[in-house]
Amino acid sequence: MAQSDRLCYIHFTMLFELNNVSVTFGTTIALDDLSIEMASGGAIGLLGPNGAGKSTLIKMLLGFVKPTRGSAKVFDMEVETQQVNIRERVGYMPEDDCLIPTMNAVQLVAYAGQLCGMPFRDAMQRAHEVLYYVGVDEERYRSISGYSAGMRQRIKLAQALVHDPKLLLLDEPTNGMDTSGREEMLVLVKDISEDKGIDVLLSSHLLPDVESTCQTVLGLSNGSLAVHGKIDELRKKDVRAFDLKIIGDRDDYIAALQRHQYQTELRPDGHVYVTTETQHNSDGELFFKVAHETGVQLRQLVEVEHSLEDIFADVMYEQ
């Protein structure tokens, strides 16, 4: 077969498609006319403040909530009519504490496997494997009622993985975890998406969690799509930013920069934050020139990379 013929058979799996989807609860609009196509390949961050519609979107993809208007597909299966087929391929870690306190970890994770159609013996074997993977090994026979918040989060992750899903939906997976537990959970999420070949949709209000684990981001605001794209590409905005440390009369220096069409902000630490929408290779030279003209010393000049927090804050401001 020729190379050109082989290329015809390359297929990119579509994780989910939303076409003008709205979800309302009474007079409350949870999702507002969303249209998204998301292809397979890595981890996706689902961002937004409380009430933005993140949990509603996840529950709609699982078929727990039906669209009031529009249509949705997961793995090319209709959300409204093929919920069971979708759930066979999707793992779900809910935000709420949904564990059965009288069970131990092995019993609960194996039970989740059986609910997914696994035979009892296979479910038990798989339960031990995923509990070891998420870091619940020696304590797996203890009653869940005695587990810490961090341990409960790990069990919720294990039950979502037990049936070897193709897509993992994580709703606030680091809730209630201390710093070390949170970092370990994020390492697991990254390993799942990068080394285990499972696509991940991670819903969080913590931008650093998404920035450390995801390649793509979906940002919601009041049920509408606020931002969507690859994180690296979103960082490459037309706006450049610089952090300057000035010794001397900052007011004269700032006024001079503003005359050159730079936007400035005096930070609480005394540094001057400078932004420009015009790309100049000579920005640094100009900053030193203006320092000389205004009689100040420029002690620090650092170009600042845009963080996900900067990007999302700008988008939310525009909404």
PDB file of C-alpha atoms in Angstrom:
ATOM      1  CA  MET A   1       0.000   0.000   0.000  1.00  0.00           C
ATOM      2  CA  ALA A   2       1.367   3.426  -0.932  1.00  0.00           C
ATOM      3  CA  GLN A   3       2.057   6.050   1.725  1.00  0.00           C
ATOM      4  CA  SER A   4      -0.719   8.272   0.346  1.00  0.00           C
ATOM      5  CA  ASP A   5      -3.209   5.378   0.641  1.00  0.00           C
ATOM      6  CA  ARG A   6      -2.291   4.718   4.294  1.00  0.00           C
ATOM      7  CA  LEU A   7      -2.895   8.333   5.196  1.00  0.00           C
ATOM      8  CA  CYS A   8      -6.531   7.944   4.208  1.00  0.00           C
ATOM      9  CA  TYR A   9      -7.090   5.575   7.139  1.00  0.00           C
ATOM     10  CA  ILE A  10      -5.736   7.829   9.895  1.00  0.00           C
ATOM     11  CA  HIS A  11      -8.583   8.505  12.332  1.00  0.00           C
ATOM     12  CA  PHE A  12      -8.657  10.893  15.239  1.00  0.00           C
ATOM     13  CA  THR A  13     -11.044   9.803  17.985  1.00  0.00           C
ATOM     14  CA  MET A  14     -13.496  12.494  19.019  1.00  0.00           C
ATOM     15  CA  LEU A  15     -13.942  12.433  22.791  1.00  0.00           C
ATOM     16  CA  PHE A  16     -17.068  14.515  22.846  1.00  0.00           C
ATOM     17  CA  GLU A  17     -19.079  16.909  20.712  1.00  0.00           C
ATOM     18  CA  LEU A  18     -21.542  19.506  21.914  1.00  0.00           C
ATOM     19  CA  ASN A  19     -23.866  21.220  19.468  1.00  0.00           C
ATOM     20  CA  ASN A  20     -25.673  24.300  20.842  1.00  0.00           C
ATOM     21  CA  VAL A  21     -26.192  22.592  24.210  1.00  0.00           C
ATOM     22  CA  SER A  22     -28.143  24.406  26.906  1.00  0.00           C
ATOM     23  CA  VAL A  23     -29.138  23.024  30.302  1.00  0.00           C
ATOM     24  CA  THR A  24     -31.590  24.869  32.521  1.00  0.00           C
ATOM     25  CA  PHE A  25     -32.932  24.149  35.980  1.00  0.00           C
ATOM     26  CA  GLY A  26     -36.126  26.154  36.315  1.00  0.00           C
ATOM     27  CA  THR A  27     -35.088  29.717  35.553  1.00  0.00           C
ATOM     28  CA  THR A  28     -31.384  29.018  36.159  1.00  0.00           C
ATOM     29  CA  ILE A  29     -29.217  28.582  33.052  1.00  0.00           C
ATOM     30  CA  ALA A  30     -26.423  26.127  33.910  1.00  0.00           C
ATOM     31  CA  LEU A  31     -25.066  25.696  30.369  1.00  0.00           C
ATOM     32  CA  ASP A  32     -25.752  28.285  27.704  1.00  0.00           C
ATOM     33  CA  ASP A  33     -25.554  27.331  24.011  1.00  0.00           C
ATOM     34  CA  LEU A  34     -22.253  25.419  24.193  1.00  0.00           C
ATOM     35  CA  SER A  35     -20.689  24.116  20.972  1.00  0.00           C
ATOM     36  CA  ILE A  36     -17.400  22.233  21.447  1.00  0.00           C
ATOM     37  CA  GLU A  37     -15.496  19.520  19.612  1.00  0.00           C
ATOM     38  CA  MET A  38     -12.799  17.844  21.689  1.00  0.00           C
ATOM     39  CA  ALA A  39     -10.463  15.267  20.173  1.00  0.00           C
ATOM     40  CA  SER A  40      -8.643  12.499  22.021  1.00  0.00           C
ATOM     41  CA  GLY A  41      -5.096  13.070  23.172  1.00  0.00           C
ATOM     42  CA  GLY A  42      -4.013  13.938  26.706  1.00  0.00           C
ATOM     43  CA  ALA A  43      -5.515  15.857  29.597  1.00  0.00           C
ATOM     44  CA  ILE A  44      -8.074  18.641  29.308  1.00  0.00           C
ATOM     45  CA  GLY A  45      -8.549  21.199  32.055  1.00  0.00           C
ATOM     46  CA  LEU A  46     -12.119  22.319  32.734  1.00  0.00           C
ATOM     47  CA  LEU A  47     -11.907  25.683  34.462  1.00  0.00           C
ATOM     48  CA  GLY A  48     -14.299  28.174  35.906  1.00  0.00           C
ATOM     49  CA  PRO A  49     -15.477  29.682  39.191  1.00  0.00           C
ATOM     50  CA  ASN A  50     -18.132  28.012  41.332  1.00  0.00           C
ATOM     51  CA  GLY A  51     -21.420  28.050  39.460  1.00  0.00           C
ATOM     52  CA  ALA A  52     -19.789  28.286  36.035  1.00  0.00           C
ATOM     53  CA  GLY A  53     -21.333  24.993  34.883  1.00  0.00           C
ATOM     54  CA  LYS A  54     -18.389  22.600  35.213  1.00  0.00           C
ATOM     55  CA  SER A  55     -20.157  19.868  37.192  1.00  0.00           C
ATOM     56  CA  THR A  56     -23.278  20.206  35.047  1.00  0.00           C
ATOM     57  CA  LEU A  57     -21.194  19.666  31.910  1.00  0.00           C
ATOM     58  CA  ILE A  58     -19.664  16.483  33.361  1.00  0.00           C
ATOM     59  CA  LYS A  59     -23.037  15.126  34.477  1.00  0.00           C
ATOM     60  CA  MET A  60     -24.508  15.927  31.079  1.00  0.00           C
ATOM     61  CA  LEU A  61     -21.708  13.988  29.329  1.00  0.00           C
ATOM     62  CA  LEU A  62     -22.544  10.993  31.560  1.00  0.00           C
ATOM     63  CA  GLY A  63     -26.256  11.241  30.822  1.00  0.00           C
ATOM     64  CA  PHE A  64     -27.208  12.150  34.390  1.00  0.00           C
ATOM     65  CA  VAL A  65     -28.530  15.495  33.147  1.00  0.00           C
ATOM     66  CA  LYS A  66     -30.291  15.866  29.795  1.00  0.00           C
ATOM     67  CA  PRO A  67     -29.741  18.877  27.540  1.00  0.00           C
ATOM     68  CA  THR A  68     -32.683  21.253  27.531  1.00  0.00           C
ATOM     69  CA  ARG A  69     -31.671  22.190  24.006  1.00  0.00           C
ATOM     70  CA  GLY A  70     -29.071  20.942  21.538  1.00  0.00           C
ATOM     71  CA  SER A  71     -27.310  17.576  21.305  1.00  0.00           C
ATOM     72  CA  ALA A  72     -24.185  15.926  22.710  1.00  0.00           C
ATOM     73  CA  LYS A  73     -22.085  12.883  21.848  1.00  0.00           C
ATOM     74  CA  VAL A  74     -19.333  11.031  23.700  1.00  0.00           C
ATOM     75  CA  PHE A  75     -17.197   8.690  21.565  1.00  0.00           C
ATOM     76  CA  ASP A  76     -19.751   9.345  18.795  1.00  0.00           C
ATOM     77  CA  MET A  77     -22.558   7.968  21.008  1.00  0.00           C
ATOM     78  CA  GLU A  78     -25.648  10.050  21.764  1.00  0.00           C
ATOM     79  CA  VAL A  79     -25.791  11.199  25.384  1.00  0.00           C
ATOM     80  CA  GLU A  80     -29.589  11.080  25.539  1.00  0.00           C
ATOM     81  CA  THR A  81     -30.017   7.524  24.205  1.00  0.00           C
ATOM     82  CA  GLN A  82     -26.738   5.657  24.800  1.00  0.00           C
ATOM     83  CA  GLN A  83     -25.859   6.500  28.413  1.00  0.00           C
ATOM     84  CA  VAL A  84     -25.049   2.897  29.393  1.00  0.00           C
ATOM     85  CA  ASN A  85     -22.703   2.429  26.426  1.00  0.00           C
ATOM     86  CA  ILE A  86     -20.956   5.699  27.260  1.00  0.00           C
ATOM     87  CA  ARG A  87     -20.496   4.789  30.934  1.00  0.00           C
ATOM     88  CA  GLU A  88     -18.847   1.500  29.956  1.00  0.00           C
ATOM     89  CA  ARG A  89     -15.985   3.548  28.476  1.00  0.00           C
ATOM     90  CA  VAL A  90     -15.911   6.422  30.979  1.00  0.00           C
ATOM     91  CA  GLY A  91     -14.635   6.585  34.560  1.00  0.00           C
ATOM     92  CA  TYR A  92     -16.131   9.215  36.872  1.00  0.00           C
ATOM     93  CA  MET A  93     -14.637  10.637  40.067  1.00  0.00           C
ATOM     94  CA  PRO A  94     -17.365  12.894  41.521  1.00  0.00           C
ATOM     95  CA  GLU A  95     -16.734  15.926  43.685  1.00  0.00           C
ATOM     96  CA  ASP A  96     -19.182  14.741  46.348  1.00  0.00           C
ATOM     97  CA  ASP A  97     -18.207  12.157  48.954  1.00  0.00           C
ATOM     98  CA  CYS A  98     -20.106   9.186  47.537  1.00  0.00           C
ATOM     99  CA  LEU A  99     -18.332   6.295  49.317  1.00  0.00           C
ATOM    100  CA  ILE A 100     -20.115   3.625  51.362  1.00  0.00           C
ATOM    101  CA  PRO A 101     -18.608   4.029  54.866  1.00  0.00           C
ATOM    102  CA  THR A 102     -19.279   0.468  56.064  1.00  0.00           C
ATOM    103  CA  MET A 103     -17.209  -1.070  53.248  1.00  0.00           C
ATOM    104  CA  ASN A 104     -13.444  -1.287  53.036  1.00  0.00           C
ATOM    105  CA  ALA A 105     -11.540  -0.034  49.991  1.00  0.00           C
ATOM    106  CA  VAL A 106     -11.245  -3.424  48.296  1.00  0.00           C
ATOM    107  CA  GLN A 107     -14.939  -4.170  48.684  1.00  0.00           C
ATOM    108  CA  LEU A 108     -16.033  -0.806  47.338  1.00  0.00           C
ATOM    109  CA  VAL A 109     -13.705  -0.720  44.319  1.00  0.00           C
ATOM    110  CA  ALA A 110     -14.542  -4.335  43.424  1.00  0.00           C
ATOM    111  CA  TYR A 111     -18.241  -3.490  43.766  1.00  0.00           C
ATOM    112  CA  ALA A 112     -17.759  -0.572  41.349  1.00  0.00           C
ATOM    113  CA  GLY A 113     -16.130  -3.009  38.921  1.00  0.00           C
ATOM    114  CA  GLN A 114     -19.078  -5.398  39.174  1.00  0.00           C
ATOM    115  CA  LEU A 115     -21.479  -2.525  38.499  1.00  0.00           C
ATOM    116  CA  CYS A 116     -19.525  -1.979  35.283  1.00  0.00           C
ATOM    117  CA  GLY A 117     -20.155  -5.614  34.292  1.00  0.00           C
ATOM    118  CA  MET A 118     -16.933  -7.250  35.485  1.00  0.00           C
ATOM    119  CA  PRO A 119     -17.101 -10.803  36.911  1.00  0.00           C
ATOM    120  CA  PHE A 120     -16.515 -10.920  40.687  1.00  0.00           C
ATOM    121  CA  ARG A 121     -13.052 -12.523  40.499  1.00  0.00           C
ATOM    122  CA  ASP A 122     -11.840 -10.093  37.828  1.00  0.00           C
ATOM    123  CA  ALA A 123     -13.264  -7.148  39.780  1.00  0.00           C
ATOM    124  CA  MET A 124     -11.453  -8.219  42.963  1.00  0.00           C
ATOM    125  CA  GLN A 125      -8.119  -8.676  41.172  1.00  0.00           C
ATOM    126  CA  ARG A 126      -8.464  -5.350  39.426  1.00  0.00           C
ATOM    127  CA  ALA A 127      -9.452  -3.635  42.709  1.00  0.00           C
ATOM    128  CA  HIS A 128      -6.177  -4.702  44.329  1.00  0.00           C
ATOM    129  CA  GLU A 129      -4.225  -3.469  41.285  1.00  0.00           C
ATOM    130  CA  VAL A 130      -5.749   0.000  41.117  1.00  0.00           C
ATOM    131  CA  LEU A 131      -5.647   0.519  44.889  1.00  0.00           C
ATOM    132  CA  TYR A 132      -1.939  -0.256  44.848  1.00  0.00           C
ATOM    133  CA  TYR A 133      -1.528   2.159  41.938  1.00  0.00           C
ATOM    134  CA  VAL A 134      -3.252   5.059  43.729  1.00  0.00           C
ATOM    135  CA  GLY A 135      -1.322   4.479  46.957  1.00  0.00           C
ATOM    136  CA  VAL A 136      -3.903   2.614  49.060  1.00  0.00           C
ATOM    137  CA  ASP A 137      -2.192  -0.694  49.723  1.00  0.00           C
ATOM    138  CA  GLU A 138      -1.621  -1.638  53.367  1.00  0.00           C
ATOM    139  CA  GLU A 139      -4.794   0.168  54.477  1.00  0.00           C
ATOM    140  CA  ARG A 140      -7.104  -1.282  51.837  1.00  0.00           C
ATOM    141  CA  TYR A 141      -8.913  -3.577  54.330  1.00  0.00           C
ATOM    142  CA  ARG A 142      -9.745  -0.799  56.785  1.00  0.00           C
ATOM    143  CA  SER A 143     -13.289   0.545  56.971  1.00  0.00           C
ATOM    144  CA  ILE A 144     -13.747   3.596  54.760  1.00  0.00           C
ATOM    145  CA  SER A 145     -15.346   5.466  57.666  1.00  0.00           C
ATOM    146  CA  GLY A 146     -11.887   5.748  59.254  1.00  0.00           C
ATOM    147  CA  TYR A 147     -10.100   7.160  56.207  1.00  0.00           C
ATOM    148  CA  SER A 148      -8.802  10.716  55.927  1.00  0.00           C
ATOM    149  CA  ALA A 149     -10.089  13.075  53.235  1.00  0.00           C
ATOM    150  CA  GLY A 150      -6.991  12.392  51.142  1.00  0.00           C
ATOM    151  CA  MET A 151      -7.426   8.627  51.352  1.00  0.00           C
ATOM    152  CA  ARG A 152     -11.072   8.945  50.352  1.00  0.00           C
ATOM    153  CA  GLN A 153     -10.051  10.920  47.276  1.00  0.00           C
ATOM    154  CA  ARG A 154      -7.652   8.133  46.294  1.00  0.00           C
ATOM    155  CA  ILE A 155     -10.405   5.519  46.654  1.00  0.00           C
ATOM    156  CA  LYS A 156     -12.701   7.630  44.480  1.00  0.00           C
ATOM    157  CA  LEU A 157      -9.971   7.682  41.833  1.00  0.00           C
ATOM    158  CA  ALA A 158      -9.494   3.908  42.134  1.00  0.00           C
ATOM    159  CA  GLN A 159     -13.192   3.141  41.591  1.00  0.00           C
ATOM    160  CA  ALA A 160     -13.151   5.367  38.501  1.00  0.00           C
ATOM    161  CA  LEU A 161     -10.213   3.379  37.075  1.00  0.00           C
ATOM    162  CA  VAL A 162     -11.290  -0.160  37.979  1.00  0.00           C
ATOM    163  CA  HIS A 163     -12.962  -0.972  34.633  1.00  0.00           C
ATOM    164  CA  ASP A 164     -10.086   0.432  32.529  1.00  0.00           C
ATOM    165  CA  PRO A 165     -11.945   3.402  31.014  1.00  0.00           C
ATOM    166  CA  LYS A 166     -10.943   5.264  27.865  1.00  0.00           C
ATOM    167  CA  LEU A 167     -11.959   8.634  29.320  1.00  0.00           C
ATOM    168  CA  LEU A 168     -11.644   9.735  32.951  1.00  0.00           C
ATOM    169  CA  LEU A 169     -13.833  12.558  34.287  1.00  0.00           C
ATOM    170  CA  LEU A 170     -12.354  14.081  37.454  1.00  0.00           C
ATOM    171  CA  ASP A 171     -14.428  16.624  39.360  1.00  0.00           C
ATOM    172  CA  GLU A 172     -12.200  18.559  41.808  1.00  0.00           C
ATOM    173  CA  PRO A 173      -9.890  15.556  42.487  1.00  0.00           C
ATOM    174  CA  THR A 174      -7.656  17.396  44.985  1.00  0.00           C
ATOM    175  CA  ASN A 175     -10.476  18.605  47.250  1.00  0.00           C
ATOM    176  CA  GLY A 176      -9.618  18.303  50.940  1.00  0.00           C
ATOM    177  CA  MET A 177      -6.053  17.097  50.342  1.00  0.00           C
ATOM    178  CA  ASP A 178      -2.981  18.528  52.052  1.00  0.00           C
ATOM    179  CA  THR A 179      -0.081  19.863  49.993  1.00  0.00           C
ATOM    180  CA  SER A 180       1.807  16.573  49.654  1.00  0.00           C
ATOM    181  CA  GLY A 181      -1.366  14.600  48.927  1.00  0.00           C
ATOM    182  CA  ARG A 182      -2.413  17.138  46.305  1.00  0.00           C
ATOM    183  CA  GLU A 183       0.954  16.909  44.580  1.00  0.00           C
ATOM    184  CA  GLU A 184       0.792  13.093  44.588  1.00  0.00           C
ATOM    185  CA  MET A 185      -2.725  13.163  43.112  1.00  0.00           C
ATOM    186  CA  LEU A 186      -1.575  15.466  40.306  1.00  0.00           C
ATOM    187  CA  VAL A 187       1.358  13.139  39.563  1.00  0.00           C
ATOM    188  CA  LEU A 188      -1.153  10.285  39.224  1.00  0.00           C
ATOM    189  CA  VAL A 189      -3.362  12.323  36.900  1.00  0.00           C
ATOM    190  CA  LYS A 190      -0.387  13.178  34.715  1.00  0.00           C
ATOM    191  CA  ASP A 191       0.744   9.545  34.611  1.00  0.00           C
ATOM    192  CA  ILE A 192      -2.757   8.382  33.683  1.00  0.00           C
ATOM    193  CA  SER A 193      -3.008  10.763  30.744  1.00  0.00           C
ATOM    194  CA  GLU A 194       0.582  10.571  29.494  1.00  0.00           C
ATOM    195  CA  ASP A 195       1.658   6.980  30.210  1.00  0.00           C
ATOM    196  CA  LYS A 196      -1.547   4.955  30.571  1.00  0.00           C
ATOM    197  CA  GLY A 197      -3.216   6.209  27.393  1.00  0.00           C
ATOM    198  CA  ILE A 198      -6.396   7.370  29.136  1.00  0.00           C
ATOM    199  CA  ASP A 199      -7.867  10.737  28.189  1.00  0.00           C
ATOM    200  CA  VAL A 200      -8.653  12.934  31.184  1.00  0.00           C
ATOM    201  CA  LEU A 201     -11.091  15.792  31.697  1.00  0.00           C
ATOM    202  CA  LEU A 202     -10.038  17.483  34.950  1.00  0.00           C
ATOM    203  CA  SER A 203     -12.496  19.955  36.434  1.00  0.00           C
ATOM    204  CA  SER A 204     -10.980  22.351  38.959  1.00  0.00           C
ATOM    205  CA  HIS A 205     -11.159  25.897  40.255  1.00  0.00           C
ATOM    206  CA  LEU A 206      -7.402  25.641  41.009  1.00  0.00           C
ATOM    207  CA  LEU A 207      -5.567  26.919  37.950  1.00  0.00           C
ATOM    208  CA  PRO A 208      -2.142  25.589  39.046  1.00  0.00           C
ATOM    209  CA  ASP A 209      -3.599  22.045  39.143  1.00  0.00           C
ATOM    210  CA  VAL A 210      -4.695  22.355  35.531  1.00  0.00           C
ATOM    211  CA  GLU A 211      -1.492  24.079  34.434  1.00  0.00           C
ATOM    212  CA  SER A 212       0.683  21.279  35.856  1.00  0.00           C
ATOM    213  CA  THR A 213      -1.267  18.371  34.347  1.00  0.00           C
ATOM    214  CA  CYS A 214      -3.153  19.468  31.229  1.00  0.00           C
ATOM    215  CA  GLN A 215      -2.290  20.410  27.667  1.00  0.00           C
ATOM    216  CA  THR A 216      -5.684  21.825  26.681  1.00  0.00           C
ATOM    217  CA  VAL A 217      -8.131  24.002  28.579  1.00  0.00           C
ATOM    218  CA  LEU A 218     -11.856  24.676  28.466  1.00  0.00           C
ATOM    219  CA  GLY A 219     -12.925  27.697  30.488  1.00  0.00           C
ATOM    220  CA  LEU A 220     -16.561  28.310  31.415  1.00  0.00           C
ATOM    221  CA  SER A 221     -18.165  31.479  32.693  1.00  0.00           C
ATOM    222  CA  ASN A 222     -21.858  31.625  33.581  1.00  0.00           C
ATOM    223  CA  GLY A 223     -22.468  28.489  31.529  1.00  0.00           C
ATOM    224  CA  SER A 224     -20.820  29.877  28.391  1.00  0.00           C
ATOM    225  CA  LEU A 225     -17.508  29.016  26.776  1.00  0.00           C
ATOM    226  CA  ALA A 226     -14.987  31.695  27.797  1.00  0.00           C
ATOM    227  CA  VAL A 227     -11.745  30.172  26.524  1.00  0.00           C
ATOM    228  CA  HIS A 228     -10.744  27.026  24.628  1.00  0.00           C
ATOM    229  CA  GLY A 229      -7.371  25.975  23.266  1.00  0.00           C
ATOM    230  CA  LYS A 230      -3.928  24.544  23.857  1.00  0.00           C
ATOM    231  CA  ILE A 231      -2.356  26.104  26.949  1.00  0.00           C
ATOM    232  CA  ASP A 232       0.997  26.704  25.218  1.00  0.00           C
ATOM    233  CA  GLU A 233      -0.742  28.497  22.355  1.00  0.00           C
ATOM    234  CA  LEU A 234      -2.890  30.592  24.687  1.00  0.00           C
ATOM    235  CA  ARG A 235       0.269  31.747  26.447  1.00  0.00           C
ATOM    236  CA  LYS A 236       1.597  33.147  23.155  1.00  0.00           C
ATOM    237  CA  LYS A 237      -0.579  36.203  23.278  1.00  0.00           C
ATOM    238  CA  ASP A 238       0.235  39.441  21.492  1.00  0.00           C
ATOM    239  CA  VAL A 239       0.725  41.121  24.872  1.00  0.00           C
ATOM    240  CA  ARG A 240       4.272  41.084  26.287  1.00  0.00           C
ATOM    241  CA  ALA A 241       4.870  41.683  29.994  1.00  0.00           C
ATOM    242  CA  PHE A 242       7.944  42.783  31.950  1.00  0.00           C
ATOM    243  CA  ASP A 243       8.832  43.005  35.627  1.00  0.00           C
ATOM    244  CA  LEU A 244      11.071  46.013  36.394  1.00  0.00           C
ATOM    245  CA  LYS A 245      12.815  46.960  39.622  1.00  0.00           C
ATOM    246  CA  ILE A 246      13.459  50.699  39.754  1.00  0.00           C
ATOM    247  CA  ILE A 247      15.658  52.682  42.165  1.00  0.00           C
ATOM    248  CA  GLY A 248      14.755  56.365  42.133  1.00  0.00           C
ATOM    249  CA  ASP A 249      11.673  58.421  41.212  1.00  0.00           C
ATOM    250  CA  ARG A 250       9.335  55.792  39.790  1.00  0.00           C
ATOM    251  CA  ASP A 251       6.610  58.342  38.949  1.00  0.00           C
ATOM    252  CA  ASP A 252       8.716  60.104  36.303  1.00  0.00           C
ATOM    253  CA  TYR A 253       9.846  56.760  34.884  1.00  0.00           C
ATOM    254  CA  ILE A 254       6.293  55.394  34.706  1.00  0.00           C
ATOM    255  CA  ALA A 255       5.003  58.565  33.053  1.00  0.00           C
ATOM    256  CA  ALA A 256       7.757  58.346  30.432  1.00  0.00           C
ATOM    257  CA  LEU A 257       6.896  54.711  29.638  1.00  0.00           C
ATOM    258  CA  GLN A 258       3.229  55.617  29.275  1.00  0.00           C
ATOM    259  CA  ARG A 259       4.170  58.275  26.705  1.00  0.00           C
ATOM    260  CA  HIS A 260       5.763  55.428  24.728  1.00  0.00           C
ATOM    261  CA  GLN A 261       2.377  53.581  24.779  1.00  0.00           C
ATOM    262  CA  TYR A 262       3.297  51.070  27.499  1.00  0.00           C
ATOM    263  CA  GLN A 263       0.732  50.052  30.126  1.00  0.00           C
ATOM    264  CA  THR A 264       2.151  50.143  33.650  1.00  0.00           C
ATOM    265  CA  GLU A 265       1.185  48.936  37.102  1.00  0.00           C
ATOM    266  CA  LEU A 266       3.020  49.688  40.343  1.00  0.00           C
ATOM    267  CA  ARG A 267       3.008  46.446  42.352  1.00  0.00           C
ATOM    268  CA  PRO A 268       2.898  46.244  46.180  1.00  0.00           C
ATOM    269  CA  ASP A 269       6.547  45.074  46.224  1.00  0.00           C
ATOM    270  CA  GLY A 270       7.589  48.321  44.512  1.00  0.00           C
ATOM    271  CA  HIS A 271       8.260  46.665  41.146  1.00  0.00           C
ATOM    272  CA  VAL A 272       6.765  48.112  37.967  1.00  0.00           C
ATOM    273  CA  TYR A 273       4.755  45.679  35.830  1.00  0.00           C
ATOM    274  CA  VAL A 274       4.836  46.790  32.198  1.00  0.00           C
ATOM    275  CA  THR A 275       2.762  45.414  29.319  1.00  0.00           C
ATOM    276  CA  THR A 276       2.591  46.204  25.618  1.00  0.00           C
ATOM    277  CA  GLU A 277       0.465  44.908  22.745  1.00  0.00           C
ATOM    278  CA  THR A 278       3.138  45.863  20.230  1.00  0.00           C
ATOM    279  CA  GLN A 279       5.965  43.416  19.587  1.00  0.00           C
ATOM    280  CA  HIS A 280       9.369  45.160  19.765  1.00  0.00           C
ATOM    281  CA  ASN A 281      12.745  43.460  19.952  1.00  0.00           C
ATOM    282  CA  SER A 282      14.135  46.713  21.394  1.00  0.00           C
ATOM    283  CA  ASP A 283      11.862  46.950  24.458  1.00  0.00           C
ATOM    284  CA  GLY A 284      14.791  46.303  26.802  1.00  0.00           C
ATOM    285  CA  GLU A 285      16.913  49.000  25.204  1.00  0.00           C
ATOM    286  CA  LEU A 286      14.068  51.490  25.532  1.00  0.00           C
ATOM    287  CA  PHE A 287      13.574  50.692  29.219  1.00  0.00           C
ATOM    288  CA  PHE A 288      17.251  51.468  29.908  1.00  0.00           C
ATOM    289  CA  LYS A 289      17.119  54.589  27.737  1.00  0.00           C
ATOM    290  CA  VAL A 290      14.104  55.927  29.648  1.00  0.00           C
ATOM    291  CA  ALA A 291      15.845  55.103  32.946  1.00  0.00           C
ATOM    292  CA  HIS A 292      18.838  57.192  31.877  1.00  0.00           C
ATOM    293  CA  GLU A 293      16.612  60.074  30.734  1.00  0.00           C
ATOM    294  CA  THR A 294      14.620  60.147  34.002  1.00  0.00           C
ATOM    295  CA  GLY A 295      17.612  59.671  36.279  1.00  0.00           C
ATOM    296  CA  VAL A 296      16.630  56.323  37.811  1.00  0.00           C
ATOM    297  CA  GLN A 297      18.449  53.000  38.062  1.00  0.00           C
ATOM    298  CA  LEU A 298      16.966  49.955  36.380  1.00  0.00           C
ATOM    299  CA  ARG A 299      18.113  47.121  38.662  1.00  0.00           C
ATOM    300  CA  GLN A 300      15.998  44.286  37.235  1.00  0.00           C
ATOM    301  CA  LEU A 301      14.404  43.582  33.865  1.00  0.00           C
ATOM    302  CA  VAL A 302      12.600  40.234  33.449  1.00  0.00           C
ATOM    303  CA  GLU A 303      10.168  39.295  30.699  1.00  0.00           C
ATOM    304  CA  VAL A 304       7.241  37.515  32.336  1.00  0.00           C
ATOM    305  CA  GLU A 305       5.650  34.432  30.763  1.00  0.00           C
ATOM    306  CA  HIS A 306       1.880  34.537  30.853  1.00  0.00           C
ATOM    307  CA  SER A 307       0.430  32.049  33.289  1.00  0.00           C
ATOM    308  CA  LEU A 308      -2.900  30.328  32.884  1.00  0.00           C
ATOM    309  CA  GLU A 309      -4.165  32.568  35.667  1.00  0.00           C
ATOM    310  CA  ASP A 310      -3.282  35.674  33.621  1.00  0.00           C
ATOM    311  CA  ILE A 311      -5.020  34.278  30.546  1.00  0.00           C
ATOM    312  CA  PHE A 312      -8.165  33.282  32.386  1.00  0.00           C
ATOM    313  CA  ALA A 313      -8.331  36.548  34.335  1.00  0.00           C
ATOM    314  CA  ASP A 314      -8.179  38.501  31.068  1.00  0.00           C
ATOM    315  CA  VAL A 315     -10.943  36.409  29.529  1.00  0.00           C
ATOM    316  CA  MET A 316     -13.184  36.657  32.589  1.00  0.00           C
ATOM    317  CA  TYR A 317     -12.672  40.434  32.629  1.00  0.00           C
ATOM    318  CA  GLU A 318     -13.883  40.621  29.019  1.00  0.00           C
ATOM    319  CA  GLN A 319     -17.064  38.613  29.724  1.00  0.00           C
TER     320      GLN A 319
END
